[in-house]
Amino acid sequence: MTLARQHDPGDMVPIPGGRFLMGSDRFYPEERPVRPAEVGAFLIDRHPITNAAFARFVAATGHVTQAERPQPHPSIPGRMVEPCSAVFTPPLPGTVPKGPASWWRLVPGACWKHPAGPASDLAGLGDHPVVHVALSDALAYAEWAGKALPTEAEWECAARGGLAGAEYAWGDSLTPDGRHMANTWQGAFPFVNDLEDGFARTSPVGSFPANGYGLFDMIGNVWEWTLDDYAAPRAEPARSCCRKPQASGAATKVIKGGSYLCAPNYCQRYRPAARHPQQTDMITGHLGFRCIRRL
């Protein structure tokens, strides 16, 4: 039994309000500078919203996610494409990848119910984080649950678990004593995942240790939506495992936490300070969310 199966899906953890140091000066430009931030007290979901919890929401409301509806063409204004979402597809060994377009493929029929494409389903994945959710889907769930999505500062404060200035949610070593603390990528991304942590894609929530506040999967597994608009000195971060923003006219929000695709050799965004731009209409198989209640 995973740790998370011991918790009710509505289980939330109190986070004290106050000031903390946000950001990092050691990794990527968009995280700089380290600066003081302040948040009020709030409750936050102990783990990302799972497939089982999202299924209850859909059953109660009839919600149809963005990935299940026709969508604007990514490069041709005014043209629509059939329902689809982006699925990670490793490039062939020996090829020369040219960034995220080399490993993200728009798959018709891919959605939260079919995370790897139309031939896949959620059998055995009830306690995995829901993916292929657009910001509008996450907001709809939060409203139904009587909750909200976190700001970037609220999310980062919770992820740090009370550790001031630590690089990771558990301290300053990625793998203390050789132990994997989150679901990330081991090996030469994007070709070979050595699966040292036991997972190729998403993992059951609670498969790795909680942080100091008792929160699971704040780092790795899936990226998580926040409410903040993305702004940084650079238009977009370099060397990211994520799809790059496109000129669609959609708003761009901050996502946090990294995912099962973040790797030491390519995208070291498995840290509380890490951040990435995500267009609100861009849907992928490594992006989920969790909710908060402000006190």
mmCIF file of C-alpha atoms in Angstrom:
data_model
loop_
_atom_site.group_PDB
_atom_site.id
_atom_site.type_symbol
_atom_site.label_atom_id
_atom_site.label_comp_id
_atom_site.label_asym_id
_atom_site.label_seq_id
_atom_site.Cartn_x
_atom_site.Cartn_y
_atom_site.Cartn_z
ATOM 1 C CA MET A 1 0.000 0.000 0.000
ATOM 2 C CA THR A 2 1.370 3.419 -0.924
ATOM 3 C CA LEU A 3 1.412 6.112 1.706
ATOM 4 C CA ALA A 4 -1.197 8.192 -0.097
ATOM 5 C CA ARG A 5 -3.788 5.411 -0.034
ATOM 6 C CA GLN A 6 -3.966 5.948 3.725
ATOM 7 C CA HIS A 7 -5.286 9.486 3.151
ATOM 8 C CA ASP A 8 -8.685 10.715 2.106
ATOM 9 C CA PRO A 9 -8.535 12.492 -1.302
ATOM 10 C CA GLY A 10 -9.809 15.611 0.458
ATOM 11 C CA ASP A 11 -7.025 15.518 3.043
ATOM 12 C CA MET A 12 -5.358 18.924 3.344
ATOM 13 C CA VAL A 13 -2.342 20.156 5.287
ATOM 14 C CA PRO A 14 -2.100 23.536 7.076
ATOM 15 C CA ILE A 15 0.732 25.822 5.936
ATOM 16 C CA PRO A 16 1.574 28.708 8.293
ATOM 17 C CA GLY A 17 1.648 32.160 6.823
ATOM 18 C CA GLY A 18 4.713 34.342 6.970
ATOM 19 C CA ARG A 19 7.854 35.392 5.128
ATOM 20 C CA PHE A 20 10.282 33.059 3.376
ATOM 21 C CA LEU A 21 13.074 33.268 0.814
ATOM 22 C CA MET A 22 11.823 32.480 -2.682
ATOM 23 C CA GLY A 23 13.848 31.633 -5.782
ATOM 24 C CA SER A 24 17.429 30.476 -6.367
ATOM 25 C CA ASP A 25 20.622 32.111 -7.641
ATOM 26 C CA ARG A 26 22.313 28.797 -8.513
ATOM 27 C CA PHE A 27 20.390 27.301 -11.415
ATOM 28 C CA TYR A 28 18.305 29.048 -14.104
ATOM 29 C CA PRO A 29 17.953 32.779 -14.857
ATOM 30 C CA GLU A 30 14.173 32.773 -14.491
ATOM 31 C CA GLU A 31 14.536 31.768 -10.800
ATOM 32 C CA ARG A 32 16.694 34.768 -9.859
ATOM 33 C CA PRO A 33 17.124 36.598 -7.616
ATOM 34 C CA VAL A 34 16.536 35.042 -4.212
ATOM 35 C CA ARG A 35 14.015 37.415 -2.641
ATOM 36 C CA PRO A 36 11.719 37.635 0.378
ATOM 37 C CA ALA A 37 8.095 36.675 -0.165
ATOM 38 C CA GLU A 38 5.124 36.565 2.161
ATOM 39 C CA VAL A 39 1.988 34.419 2.141
ATOM 40 C CA GLY A 40 -1.039 34.107 4.377
ATOM 41 C CA ALA A 41 -1.948 30.862 6.091
ATOM 42 C CA PHE A 42 -3.644 28.259 3.888
ATOM 43 C CA LEU A 43 -4.489 24.592 3.553
ATOM 44 C CA ILE A 44 -3.084 22.588 0.631
ATOM 45 C CA ASP A 45 -3.893 19.152 -0.759
ATOM 46 C CA ARG A 46 -1.546 16.555 0.666
ATOM 47 C CA HIS A 47 -0.857 15.225 -2.825
ATOM 48 C CA PRO A 48 -1.718 16.043 -6.454
ATOM 49 C CA ILE A 49 -5.291 15.447 -7.580
ATOM 50 C CA THR A 50 -5.530 11.803 -8.619
ATOM 51 C CA ASN A 51 -7.323 10.132 -11.500
ATOM 52 C CA ALA A 52 -9.830 8.702 -9.035
ATOM 53 C CA ALA A 53 -10.621 12.125 -7.564
ATOM 54 C CA PHE A 54 -10.894 13.715 -11.011
ATOM 55 C CA ALA A 55 -13.196 10.908 -12.144
ATOM 56 C CA ARG A 56 -15.546 11.706 -9.249
ATOM 57 C CA PHE A 57 -15.574 15.347 -10.336
ATOM 58 C CA VAL A 58 -16.399 14.392 -13.939
ATOM 59 C CA ALA A 59 -19.138 11.992 -12.814
ATOM 60 C CA ALA A 60 -20.708 14.695 -10.643
ATOM 61 C CA THR A 61 -20.513 17.553 -13.145
ATOM 62 C CA GLY A 62 -20.262 16.062 -16.637
ATOM 63 C CA HIS A 63 -17.165 18.187 -17.234
ATOM 64 C CA VAL A 64 -15.479 17.642 -20.610
ATOM 65 C CA THR A 65 -11.797 18.531 -20.551
ATOM 66 C CA GLN A 66 -10.093 20.683 -23.150
ATOM 67 C CA ALA A 67 -8.199 17.663 -24.502
ATOM 68 C CA GLU A 68 -11.549 16.004 -25.257
ATOM 69 C CA ARG A 69 -12.761 18.919 -27.413
ATOM 70 C CA PRO A 70 -11.634 20.253 -30.819
ATOM 71 C CA GLN A 71 -8.805 22.722 -30.333
ATOM 72 C CA PRO A 72 -7.211 25.628 -32.214
ATOM 73 C CA HIS A 73 -4.452 24.565 -34.575
ATOM 74 C CA PRO A 74 -1.060 25.302 -32.939
ATOM 75 C CA SER A 75 0.286 27.173 -35.969
ATOM 76 C CA ILE A 76 -2.643 28.022 -38.287
ATOM 77 C CA PRO A 77 -4.937 30.757 -36.905
ATOM 78 C CA GLY A 78 -8.633 30.010 -37.267
ATOM 79 C CA ARG A 79 -8.151 26.303 -37.957
ATOM 80 C CA MET A 80 -9.272 23.611 -35.540
ATOM 81 C CA VAL A 81 -7.823 20.164 -34.947
ATOM 82 C CA GLU A 82 -9.448 17.050 -33.543
ATOM 83 C CA PRO A 83 -9.302 16.404 -29.775
ATOM 84 C CA CYS A 84 -5.730 15.588 -28.805
ATOM 85 C CA SER A 85 -2.979 16.144 -26.277
ATOM 86 C CA ALA A 86 0.807 15.907 -26.124
ATOM 87 C CA VAL A 87 2.316 12.546 -25.150
ATOM 88 C CA PHE A 88 5.998 12.009 -24.430
ATOM 89 C CA THR A 89 7.509 9.799 -27.148
ATOM 90 C CA PRO A 90 11.263 9.166 -26.828
ATOM 91 C CA PRO A 91 13.255 9.856 -30.004
ATOM 92 C CA LEU A 92 15.001 6.924 -31.624
ATOM 93 C CA PRO A 93 18.551 6.171 -30.402
ATOM 94 C CA GLY A 94 21.162 7.676 -32.681
ATOM 95 C CA THR A 95 18.977 10.595 -33.747
ATOM 96 C CA VAL A 96 19.845 14.173 -32.887
ATOM 97 C CA PRO A 97 16.970 15.691 -30.903
ATOM 98 C CA LYS A 98 16.140 19.310 -31.665
ATOM 99 C CA GLY A 99 14.460 20.243 -28.444
ATOM 100 C CA PRO A 100 11.028 19.379 -27.040
ATOM 101 C CA ALA A 101 9.437 19.003 -30.471
ATOM 102 C CA SER A 102 11.576 15.867 -30.858
ATOM 103 C CA TRP A 103 9.896 14.048 -27.983
ATOM 104 C CA TRP A 104 6.401 15.523 -27.679
ATOM 105 C CA ARG A 105 3.771 14.185 -30.086
ATOM 106 C CA LEU A 106 0.195 15.421 -30.398
ATOM 107 C CA VAL A 107 -1.848 12.229 -30.123
ATOM 108 C CA PRO A 108 -5.537 12.262 -31.154
ATOM 109 C CA GLY A 109 -7.603 10.732 -28.375
ATOM 110 C CA ALA A 110 -5.029 11.307 -25.641
ATOM 111 C CA CYS A 111 -6.733 12.814 -22.579
ATOM 112 C CA TRP A 112 -7.013 12.275 -18.835
ATOM 113 C CA LYS A 113 -8.876 8.975 -19.378
ATOM 114 C CA HIS A 114 -6.397 7.794 -22.003
ATOM 115 C CA PRO A 115 -3.048 9.187 -20.824
ATOM 116 C CA ALA A 116 -0.836 7.388 -23.370
ATOM 117 C CA GLY A 117 -3.309 7.600 -26.261
ATOM 118 C CA PRO A 118 -6.703 6.140 -27.225
ATOM 119 C CA ALA A 119 -5.586 2.535 -26.671
ATOM 120 C CA SER A 120 -4.642 3.254 -23.044
ATOM 121 C CA ASP A 121 -6.893 3.562 -20.001
ATOM 122 C CA LEU A 122 -6.728 4.187 -16.257
ATOM 123 C CA ALA A 123 -6.574 0.553 -15.146
ATOM 124 C CA GLY A 124 -4.282 0.497 -12.113
ATOM 125 C CA LEU A 125 -3.788 4.279 -12.268
ATOM 126 C CA GLY A 126 -6.495 5.486 -9.900
ATOM 127 C CA ASP A 127 -3.940 6.742 -7.373
ATOM 128 C CA HIS A 128 -1.689 8.370 -10.001
ATOM 129 C CA PRO A 129 -1.901 12.128 -10.624
ATOM 130 C CA VAL A 130 -4.392 13.147 -13.273
ATOM 131 C CA VAL A 131 -2.647 14.557 -16.379
ATOM 132 C CA HIS A 132 -3.687 16.141 -19.693
ATOM 133 C CA VAL A 133 -5.529 18.882 -17.774
ATOM 134 C CA ALA A 134 -5.594 22.451 -19.041
ATOM 135 C CA LEU A 135 -5.754 25.363 -16.633
ATOM 136 C CA SER A 136 -9.501 25.654 -17.286
ATOM 137 C CA ASP A 137 -9.977 22.030 -16.214
ATOM 138 C CA ALA A 138 -8.018 22.560 -13.005
ATOM 139 C CA LEU A 139 -10.018 25.707 -12.207
ATOM 140 C CA ALA A 140 -13.302 23.876 -12.817
ATOM 141 C CA TYR A 141 -12.281 21.096 -10.427
ATOM 142 C CA ALA A 142 -11.184 23.603 -7.780
ATOM 143 C CA GLU A 143 -14.504 25.469 -7.963
ATOM 144 C CA TRP A 144 -16.441 22.193 -7.658
ATOM 145 C CA ALA A 145 -14.353 21.192 -4.635
ATOM 146 C CA GLY A 146 -14.748 24.585 -2.947
ATOM 147 C CA LYS A 147 -11.032 25.248 -3.259
ATOM 148 C CA ALA A 148 -8.638 27.320 -5.387
ATOM 149 C CA LEU A 149 -5.353 26.962 -7.215
ATOM 150 C CA PRO A 150 -2.223 28.244 -5.439
ATOM 151 C CA THR A 151 -0.170 31.242 -6.385
ATOM 152 C CA GLU A 152 3.469 30.599 -7.214
ATOM 153 C CA ALA A 153 4.549 31.913 -3.805
ATOM 154 C CA GLU A 154 2.029 29.755 -1.956
ATOM 155 C CA TRP A 155 3.103 26.687 -3.908
ATOM 156 C CA GLU A 156 6.825 27.302 -3.335
ATOM 157 C CA CYS A 157 6.349 28.019 0.357
ATOM 158 C CA ALA A 158 4.543 24.700 0.760
ATOM 159 C CA ALA A 159 7.103 22.812 -1.325
ATOM 160 C CA ARG A 160 10.000 24.012 0.804
ATOM 161 C CA GLY A 161 8.507 22.251 3.806
ATOM 162 C CA GLY A 162 9.891 24.771 6.264
ATOM 163 C CA LEU A 163 13.509 24.402 5.092
ATOM 164 C CA ALA A 164 15.060 27.846 4.607
ATOM 165 C CA GLY A 165 17.318 28.073 1.547
ATOM 166 C CA ALA A 166 17.514 24.332 0.798
ATOM 167 C CA GLU A 167 17.890 23.447 -2.886
ATOM 168 C CA TYR A 168 15.449 20.539 -2.697
ATOM 169 C CA ALA A 169 12.256 19.926 -0.749
ATOM 170 C CA TRP A 170 14.189 17.570 1.536
ATOM 171 C CA GLY A 171 17.607 19.252 1.824
ATOM 172 C CA ASP A 172 20.650 20.044 -0.305
ATOM 173 C CA SER A 173 21.386 16.619 -1.850
ATOM 174 C CA LEU A 174 19.376 15.284 -4.795
ATOM 175 C CA THR A 175 19.737 11.667 -3.667
ATOM 176 C CA PRO A 176 20.778 11.599 0.017
ATOM 177 C CA ASP A 177 22.625 8.351 0.792
ATOM 178 C CA GLY A 178 21.743 7.212 -2.730
ATOM 179 C CA ARG A 179 17.996 7.324 -2.066
ATOM 180 C CA HIS A 180 15.656 8.703 -4.709
ATOM 181 C CA MET A 181 13.308 11.219 -3.107
ATOM 182 C CA ALA A 182 11.052 11.954 -6.091
ATOM 183 C CA ASN A 183 9.892 10.533 -9.418
ATOM 184 C CA THR A 184 12.339 12.023 -11.927
ATOM 185 C CA TRP A 185 14.410 10.778 -14.883
ATOM 186 C CA GLN A 186 17.614 8.794 -14.391
ATOM 187 C CA GLY A 187 19.830 8.286 -17.423
ATOM 188 C CA ALA A 188 20.509 10.102 -20.679
ATOM 189 C CA PHE A 189 17.398 12.172 -21.375
ATOM 190 C CA PRO A 190 15.495 11.913 -23.693
ATOM 191 C CA PHE A 191 16.710 8.511 -24.891
ATOM 192 C CA VAL A 192 17.163 6.163 -21.948
ATOM 193 C CA ASN A 193 15.494 6.171 -18.553
ATOM 194 C CA ASP A 194 17.378 3.810 -16.251
ATOM 195 C CA LEU A 195 14.305 3.610 -13.958
ATOM 196 C CA GLU A 196 16.381 3.661 -10.786
ATOM 197 C CA ASP A 197 13.372 5.149 -8.985
ATOM 198 C CA GLY A 198 11.109 2.409 -10.331
ATOM 199 C CA PHE A 199 8.867 4.490 -12.607
ATOM 200 C CA ALA A 200 8.889 5.295 -16.315
ATOM 201 C CA ARG A 201 6.014 7.788 -16.238
ATOM 202 C CA THR A 202 3.710 8.831 -13.398
ATOM 203 C CA SER A 203 3.826 7.086 -10.025
ATOM 204 C CA PRO A 204 1.175 6.563 -7.340
ATOM 205 C CA VAL A 205 0.987 9.646 -5.150
ATOM 206 C CA GLY A 206 2.832 9.054 -1.913
ATOM 207 C CA SER A 207 5.414 6.682 -3.391
ATOM 208 C CA PHE A 208 8.232 8.920 -2.131
ATOM 209 C CA PRO A 209 8.815 10.559 1.274
ATOM 210 C CA ALA A 210 6.771 13.588 2.302
ATOM 211 C CA ASN A 211 8.436 16.944 2.873
ATOM 212 C CA GLY A 212 8.626 18.690 6.229
ATOM 213 C CA TYR A 213 4.981 19.758 6.038
ATOM 214 C CA GLY A 214 3.785 16.231 5.238
ATOM 215 C CA LEU A 215 3.168 16.936 1.539
ATOM 216 C CA PHE A 216 3.754 14.291 -1.125
ATOM 217 C CA ASP A 217 5.026 14.771 -4.688
ATOM 218 C CA MET A 218 5.675 18.495 -4.509
ATOM 219 C CA ILE A 219 8.773 17.607 -6.534
ATOM 220 C CA GLY A 220 8.753 15.347 -9.595
ATOM 221 C CA ASN A 221 5.952 13.075 -10.799
ATOM 222 C CA VAL A 222 3.953 15.869 -12.515
ATOM 223 C CA TRP A 223 4.275 19.597 -12.954
ATOM 224 C CA GLU A 224 1.522 21.588 -11.220
ATOM 225 C CA TRP A 225 -0.459 24.642 -12.311
ATOM 226 C CA THR A 226 -0.322 27.926 -10.397
ATOM 227 C CA LEU A 227 -2.364 31.097 -10.852
ATOM 228 C CA ASP A 228 0.580 33.431 -11.543
ATOM 229 C CA ASP A 229 1.298 34.866 -14.975
ATOM 230 C CA TYR A 230 4.788 33.956 -16.143
ATOM 231 C CA ALA A 231 7.302 36.785 -16.346
ATOM 232 C CA ALA A 232 11.087 36.517 -16.522
ATOM 233 C CA PRO A 233 14.069 38.305 -18.060
ATOM 234 C CA ARG A 234 14.103 35.674 -20.794
ATOM 235 C CA ALA A 235 11.156 34.768 -22.995
ATOM 236 C CA GLU A 236 11.487 31.101 -22.086
ATOM 237 C CA PRO A 237 13.938 28.923 -20.164
ATOM 238 C CA ALA A 238 16.623 27.006 -22.043
ATOM 239 C CA ARG A 239 17.064 23.218 -21.994
ATOM 240 C CA SER A 240 13.653 22.259 -20.766
ATOM 241 C CA CYS A 241 11.893 18.923 -21.129
ATOM 242 C CA CYS A 242 8.599 20.776 -21.661
ATOM 243 C CA ARG A 243 6.894 21.939 -24.825
ATOM 244 C CA LYS A 244 7.843 25.493 -25.644
ATOM 245 C CA PRO A 245 5.204 28.238 -25.586
ATOM 246 C CA GLN A 246 3.801 29.136 -28.993
ATOM 247 C CA ALA A 247 2.271 32.322 -30.350
ATOM 248 C CA SER A 248 -1.347 31.254 -29.816
ATOM 249 C CA GLY A 249 -2.490 34.331 -27.933
ATOM 250 C CA ALA A 250 -3.234 32.293 -24.807
ATOM 251 C CA ALA A 251 -2.074 33.468 -21.410
ATOM 252 C CA THR A 252 1.085 31.920 -19.990
ATOM 253 C CA LYS A 253 1.105 30.752 -16.372
ATOM 254 C CA VAL A 254 3.822 29.457 -14.044
ATOM 255 C CA ILE A 255 3.989 25.727 -13.439
ATOM 256 C CA LYS A 256 6.070 24.310 -10.596
ATOM 257 C CA GLY A 257 7.747 21.185 -9.297
ATOM 258 C CA GLY A 258 9.172 19.389 -12.308
ATOM 259 C CA SER A 259 8.039 15.968 -13.485
ATOM 260 C CA TYR A 260 9.092 12.419 -14.264
ATOM 261 C CA LEU A 261 10.931 13.851 -17.288
ATOM 262 C CA CYS A 262 13.301 16.172 -15.405
ATOM 263 C CA ALA A 263 16.870 14.835 -15.573
ATOM 264 C CA PRO A 264 20.259 15.919 -14.184
ATOM 265 C CA ASN A 265 21.740 15.972 -17.699
ATOM 266 C CA TYR A 266 19.040 18.182 -19.181
ATOM 267 C CA CYS A 267 16.360 19.812 -17.001
ATOM 268 C CA GLN A 268 17.129 20.230 -13.317
ATOM 269 C CA ARG A 269 13.722 21.587 -12.384
ATOM 270 C CA TYR A 270 12.970 19.121 -9.592
ATOM 271 C CA ARG A 271 13.354 21.918 -6.990
ATOM 272 C CA PRO A 272 10.963 24.264 -5.148
ATOM 273 C CA ALA A 273 12.496 27.365 -6.781
ATOM 274 C CA ALA A 274 12.201 26.006 -10.329
ATOM 275 C CA ARG A 275 9.534 27.453 -12.587
ATOM 276 C CA HIS A 276 8.438 27.097 -16.185
ATOM 277 C CA PRO A 277 6.065 28.938 -18.557
ATOM 278 C CA GLN A 278 2.998 27.003 -19.652
ATOM 279 C CA GLN A 279 0.323 28.319 -21.981
ATOM 280 C CA THR A 280 -3.134 27.851 -20.562
ATOM 281 C CA ASP A 281 -4.286 26.040 -23.717
ATOM 282 C CA MET A 282 -1.279 23.685 -23.831
ATOM 283 C CA ILE A 283 -2.037 20.177 -22.545
ATOM 284 C CA THR A 284 0.537 17.481 -21.819
ATOM 285 C CA GLY A 285 0.962 14.089 -20.205
ATOM 286 C CA HIS A 286 3.198 15.377 -17.394
ATOM 287 C CA LEU A 287 1.116 18.246 -16.020
ATOM 288 C CA GLY A 288 -1.386 18.065 -13.160
ATOM 289 C CA PHE A 289 -2.422 20.204 -10.189
ATOM 290 C CA ARG A 290 -3.365 20.392 -6.540
ATOM 291 C CA CYS A 291 -5.641 22.811 -4.699
ATOM 292 C CA ILE A 292 -5.585 25.065 -1.641
ATOM 293 C CA ARG A 293 -7.985 26.768 0.745
ATOM 294 C CA ARG A 294 -6.920 30.170 2.059
ATOM 295 C CA LEU A 295 -7.495 30.858 5.732
#
